């Protein structure tokens, strides 16, 4: 399995369509029109912040700051000591440079499991999101096999 590999079908939208302002992208409550560009740009931003220096080492702290109700500007300033304009310049450079790595994860086909489906309240969902971020913040560095 290639974790973080580029979906080639997403590139045309990033190459030819107008990008969303990062503040709009990061505060959207639902997928706006031009969803293909929204998804592709969101993926690229997440990928850069998860795998690229200087963002990757603090991605979990940034995500936690957003989940705790901080604005993107406040989270960027407190976690990365940068602003949204610099993040946007870095994202455009990341896309132009075309050096988007990925990790290969060994995969075995397994017998399907029966999963339990549970509906969470909004408060339970927010608490679960926080727990997941904290749990994965302590996980091993996934980019060792680039």
PDB file of C-alpha atoms in Angstrom:
ATOM      1  CA  UNK A   1       0.000   0.000   0.000  1.00  0.00           C
ATOM      2  CA  UNK A   2       1.345   3.444  -0.913  1.00  0.00           C
ATOM      3  CA  UNK A   3       0.450   5.789   1.935  1.00  0.00           C
ATOM      4  CA  UNK A   4       0.411   9.395   0.742  1.00  0.00           C
ATOM      5  CA  UNK A   5       0.849   8.643  -2.970  1.00  0.00           C
ATOM      6  CA  UNK A   6      -0.570  11.234  -5.357  1.00  0.00           C
ATOM      7  CA  UNK A   7      -3.880  10.430  -7.022  1.00  0.00           C
ATOM      8  CA  UNK A   8      -3.145  11.458 -10.594  1.00  0.00           C
ATOM      9  CA  UNK A   9      -6.813  12.321 -11.190  1.00  0.00           C
ATOM     10  CA  UNK A  10      -6.468  15.187  -8.687  1.00  0.00           C
ATOM     11  CA  UNK A  11      -3.590  16.952 -10.444  1.00  0.00           C
ATOM     12  CA  UNK A  12      -5.508  18.628 -13.296  1.00  0.00           C
ATOM     13  CA  UNK A  13      -7.635  20.618 -10.848  1.00  0.00           C
ATOM     14  CA  UNK A  14      -4.555  21.851  -9.012  1.00  0.00           C
ATOM     15  CA  UNK A  15      -2.810  22.755 -12.255  1.00  0.00           C
ATOM     16  CA  UNK A  16      -5.606  24.600 -14.033  1.00  0.00           C
ATOM     17  CA  UNK A  17      -8.251  25.760 -11.524  1.00  0.00           C
ATOM     18  CA  UNK A  18      -8.084  28.675  -9.103  1.00  0.00           C
ATOM     19  CA  UNK A  19      -7.082  27.545  -5.629  1.00  0.00           C
ATOM     20  CA  UNK A  20      -9.065  28.368  -2.507  1.00  0.00           C
ATOM     21  CA  UNK A  21      -7.639  30.828   0.000  1.00  0.00           C
ATOM     22  CA  UNK A  22      -6.069  28.718   2.734  1.00  0.00           C
ATOM     23  CA  UNK A  23      -8.130  30.384   5.439  1.00  0.00           C
ATOM     24  CA  UNK A  24     -11.320  29.445   3.553  1.00  0.00           C
ATOM     25  CA  UNK A  25     -10.010  25.936   2.990  1.00  0.00           C
ATOM     26  CA  UNK A  26      -9.121  25.419   6.646  1.00  0.00           C
ATOM     27  CA  UNK A  27     -12.371  26.802   8.078  1.00  0.00           C
ATOM     28  CA  UNK A  28     -14.879  25.278   5.644  1.00  0.00           C
ATOM     29  CA  UNK A  29     -17.787  23.516   7.328  1.00  0.00           C
ATOM     30  CA  UNK A  30     -18.764  21.636   4.174  1.00  0.00           C
ATOM     31  CA  UNK A  31     -17.343  20.942   0.744  1.00  0.00           C
ATOM     32  CA  UNK A  32     -17.993  23.994  -1.441  1.00  0.00           C
ATOM     33  CA  UNK A  33     -18.581  24.107  -5.173  1.00  0.00           C
ATOM     34  CA  UNK A  34     -15.541  23.022  -7.159  1.00  0.00           C
ATOM     35  CA  UNK A  35     -15.190  20.125  -4.744  1.00  0.00           C
ATOM     36  CA  UNK A  36     -12.476  18.531  -6.850  1.00  0.00           C
ATOM     37  CA  UNK A  37     -10.159  21.503  -6.265  1.00  0.00           C
ATOM     38  CA  UNK A  38     -11.184  21.722  -2.619  1.00  0.00           C
ATOM     39  CA  UNK A  39     -10.367  18.052  -2.037  1.00  0.00           C
ATOM     40  CA  UNK A  40      -7.111  18.127  -4.010  1.00  0.00           C
ATOM     41  CA  UNK A  41      -5.864  21.283  -2.305  1.00  0.00           C
ATOM     42  CA  UNK A  42      -6.882  19.969   1.126  1.00  0.00           C
ATOM     43  CA  UNK A  43      -5.051  16.729   0.431  1.00  0.00           C
ATOM     44  CA  UNK A  44      -1.934  18.583  -0.740  1.00  0.00           C
ATOM     45  CA  UNK A  45      -1.947  20.842   2.324  1.00  0.00           C
ATOM     46  CA  UNK A  46      -2.388  17.935   4.712  1.00  0.00           C
ATOM     47  CA  UNK A  47       0.284  15.947   2.906  1.00  0.00           C
ATOM     48  CA  UNK A  48       2.791  18.811   3.048  1.00  0.00           C
ATOM     49  CA  UNK A  49       2.114  19.472   6.716  1.00  0.00           C
ATOM     50  CA  UNK A  50       2.308  15.780   7.591  1.00  0.00           C
ATOM     51  CA  UNK A  51       5.406  14.840   5.604  1.00  0.00           C
ATOM     52  CA  UNK A  52       7.442  17.972   4.765  1.00  0.00           C
ATOM     53  CA  UNK A  53       9.829  19.960   6.932  1.00  0.00           C
ATOM     54  CA  UNK A  54       9.414  22.268   8.767  1.00  0.00           C
ATOM     55  CA  UNK A  55       5.785  21.263   9.310  1.00  0.00           C
ATOM     56  CA  UNK A  56       5.847  17.514   9.817  1.00  0.00           C
ATOM     57  CA  UNK A  57       7.288  17.313  13.299  1.00  0.00           C
ATOM     58  CA  UNK A  58       4.490  19.421  14.759  1.00  0.00           C
ATOM     59  CA  UNK A  59       1.519  18.376  12.647  1.00  0.00           C
ATOM     60  CA  UNK A  60      -0.237  16.615  15.539  1.00  0.00           C
ATOM     61  CA  UNK A  61       0.099  19.690  17.757  1.00  0.00           C
ATOM     62  CA  UNK A  62      -1.294  21.869  14.962  1.00  0.00           C
ATOM     63  CA  UNK A  63      -4.265  19.544  14.410  1.00  0.00           C
ATOM     64  CA  UNK A  64      -4.917  19.452  18.169  1.00  0.00           C
ATOM     65  CA  UNK A  65      -4.845  23.264  18.308  1.00  0.00           C
ATOM     66  CA  UNK A  66      -7.474  23.416  15.560  1.00  0.00           C
ATOM     67  CA  UNK A  67      -9.621  20.773  17.261  1.00  0.00           C
ATOM     68  CA  UNK A  68      -9.428  22.784  20.483  1.00  0.00           C
ATOM     69  CA  UNK A  69     -11.108  25.697  18.714  1.00  0.00           C
ATOM     70  CA  UNK A  70      -8.131  27.839  17.706  1.00  0.00           C
ATOM     71  CA  UNK A  71      -8.304  29.685  14.387  1.00  0.00           C
ATOM     72  CA  UNK A  72      -5.859  28.577  11.681  1.00  0.00           C
ATOM     73  CA  UNK A  73      -3.901  31.829  12.166  1.00  0.00           C
ATOM     74  CA  UNK A  74      -3.606  31.296  15.924  1.00  0.00           C
ATOM     75  CA  UNK A  75      -2.665  27.619  15.538  1.00  0.00           C
ATOM     76  CA  UNK A  76      -0.020  28.421  12.899  1.00  0.00           C
ATOM     77  CA  UNK A  77       1.473  31.180  15.042  1.00  0.00           C
ATOM     78  CA  UNK A  78       1.578  29.134  18.239  1.00  0.00           C
ATOM     79  CA  UNK A  79       2.759  25.823  16.777  1.00  0.00           C
ATOM     80  CA  UNK A  80       4.935  26.864  13.821  1.00  0.00           C
ATOM     81  CA  UNK A  81       5.658  30.547  14.526  1.00  0.00           C
ATOM     82  CA  UNK A  82       4.420  31.366  11.009  1.00  0.00           C
ATOM     83  CA  UNK A  83       1.344  32.811   9.344  1.00  0.00           C
ATOM     84  CA  UNK A  84      -1.154  31.712   6.730  1.00  0.00           C
ATOM     85  CA  UNK A  85       0.555  33.731   3.967  1.00  0.00           C
ATOM     86  CA  UNK A  86       3.836  31.847   4.513  1.00  0.00           C
ATOM     87  CA  UNK A  87       1.980  28.536   4.628  1.00  0.00           C
ATOM     88  CA  UNK A  88       0.363  29.399   1.297  1.00  0.00           C
ATOM     89  CA  UNK A  89       3.743  30.269  -0.267  1.00  0.00           C
ATOM     90  CA  UNK A  90       5.179  26.999   1.045  1.00  0.00           C
ATOM     91  CA  UNK A  91       2.222  25.025  -0.314  1.00  0.00           C
ATOM     92  CA  UNK A  92       2.565  26.538  -3.796  1.00  0.00           C
ATOM     93  CA  UNK A  93       6.304  25.817  -3.779  1.00  0.00           C
ATOM     94  CA  UNK A  94       5.646  22.259  -2.583  1.00  0.00           C
ATOM     95  CA  UNK A  95       3.312  21.756  -5.533  1.00  0.00           C
ATOM     96  CA  UNK A  96       5.688  23.393  -8.044  1.00  0.00           C
ATOM     97  CA  UNK A  97       8.700  21.357  -6.849  1.00  0.00           C
ATOM     98  CA  UNK A  98       6.868  18.044  -7.523  1.00  0.00           C
ATOM     99  CA  UNK A  99       8.819  16.221  -4.810  1.00  0.00           C
ATOM    100  CA  UNK A 100       5.861  14.646  -3.063  1.00  0.00           C
ATOM    101  CA  UNK A 101       7.002  11.496  -1.323  1.00  0.00           C
ATOM    102  CA  UNK A 102       5.016   8.617   0.057  1.00  0.00           C
ATOM    103  CA  UNK A 103       5.522   5.628   2.304  1.00  0.00           C
ATOM    104  CA  UNK A 104       5.178   2.018   1.224  1.00  0.00           C
ATOM    105  CA  UNK A 105       3.363  -0.056   3.832  1.00  0.00           C
ATOM    106  CA  UNK A 106       3.398  -3.864   3.505  1.00  0.00           C
ATOM    107  CA  UNK A 107      -0.130  -5.202   3.208  1.00  0.00           C
ATOM    108  CA  UNK A 108      -1.644  -8.646   3.474  1.00  0.00           C
ATOM    109  CA  UNK A 109      -5.147  -9.581   2.435  1.00  0.00           C
ATOM    110  CA  UNK A 110      -7.031 -10.623   5.526  1.00  0.00           C
ATOM    111  CA  UNK A 111     -10.392 -12.136   6.187  1.00  0.00           C
ATOM    112  CA  UNK A 112     -13.050  -9.444   6.578  1.00  0.00           C
ATOM    113  CA  UNK A 113     -14.112  -8.578  10.091  1.00  0.00           C
ATOM    114  CA  UNK A 114     -17.567  -7.701  11.272  1.00  0.00           C
ATOM    115  CA  UNK A 115     -17.419  -4.155  12.550  1.00  0.00           C
ATOM    116  CA  UNK A 116     -19.696  -2.525  15.047  1.00  0.00           C
ATOM    117  CA  UNK A 117     -21.200   0.771  13.945  1.00  0.00           C
ATOM    118  CA  UNK A 118     -21.881   3.324  16.650  1.00  0.00           C
ATOM    119  CA  UNK A 119     -23.420   6.776  16.319  1.00  0.00           C
ATOM    120  CA  UNK A 120     -21.726   9.415  18.480  1.00  0.00           C
ATOM    121  CA  UNK A 121     -23.118  12.664  19.765  1.00  0.00           C
ATOM    122  CA  UNK A 122     -21.272  15.825  18.722  1.00  0.00           C
ATOM    123  CA  UNK A 123     -19.549  16.046  22.120  1.00  0.00           C
ATOM    124  CA  UNK A 124     -18.522  12.369  22.010  1.00  0.00           C
ATOM    125  CA  UNK A 125     -17.200  12.825  18.478  1.00  0.00           C
ATOM    126  CA  UNK A 126     -15.080  15.820  19.480  1.00  0.00           C
ATOM    127  CA  UNK A 127     -13.652  13.937  22.453  1.00  0.00           C
ATOM    128  CA  UNK A 128     -12.857  10.921  20.253  1.00  0.00           C
ATOM    129  CA  UNK A 129     -11.065  13.189  17.746  1.00  0.00           C
ATOM    130  CA  UNK A 130      -8.884  14.575  20.551  1.00  0.00           C
ATOM    131  CA  UNK A 131      -8.068  11.065  21.820  1.00  0.00           C
ATOM    132  CA  UNK A 132      -7.084   9.884  18.338  1.00  0.00           C
ATOM    133  CA  UNK A 133      -4.755  12.842  17.825  1.00  0.00           C
ATOM    134  CA  UNK A 134      -3.106  12.295  21.191  1.00  0.00           C
ATOM    135  CA  UNK A 135      -2.699   8.578  20.534  1.00  0.00           C
ATOM    136  CA  UNK A 136      -1.091   9.074  17.133  1.00  0.00           C
ATOM    137  CA  UNK A 137       1.120  11.905  18.368  1.00  0.00           C
ATOM    138  CA  UNK A 138       3.181   9.254  20.147  1.00  0.00           C
ATOM    139  CA  UNK A 139       3.377   6.884  17.172  1.00  0.00           C
ATOM    140  CA  UNK A 140       6.668   6.118  15.398  1.00  0.00           C
ATOM    141  CA  UNK A 141       7.816   8.429  12.600  1.00  0.00           C
ATOM    142  CA  UNK A 142       5.949   7.186   9.466  1.00  0.00           C
ATOM    143  CA  UNK A 143       8.213   8.900   6.947  1.00  0.00           C
ATOM    144  CA  UNK A 144      11.308   6.799   7.503  1.00  0.00           C
ATOM    145  CA  UNK A 145      10.676   4.803   4.311  1.00  0.00           C
ATOM    146  CA  UNK A 146      10.324   7.668   1.784  1.00  0.00           C
TER     147      UNK A 146
END
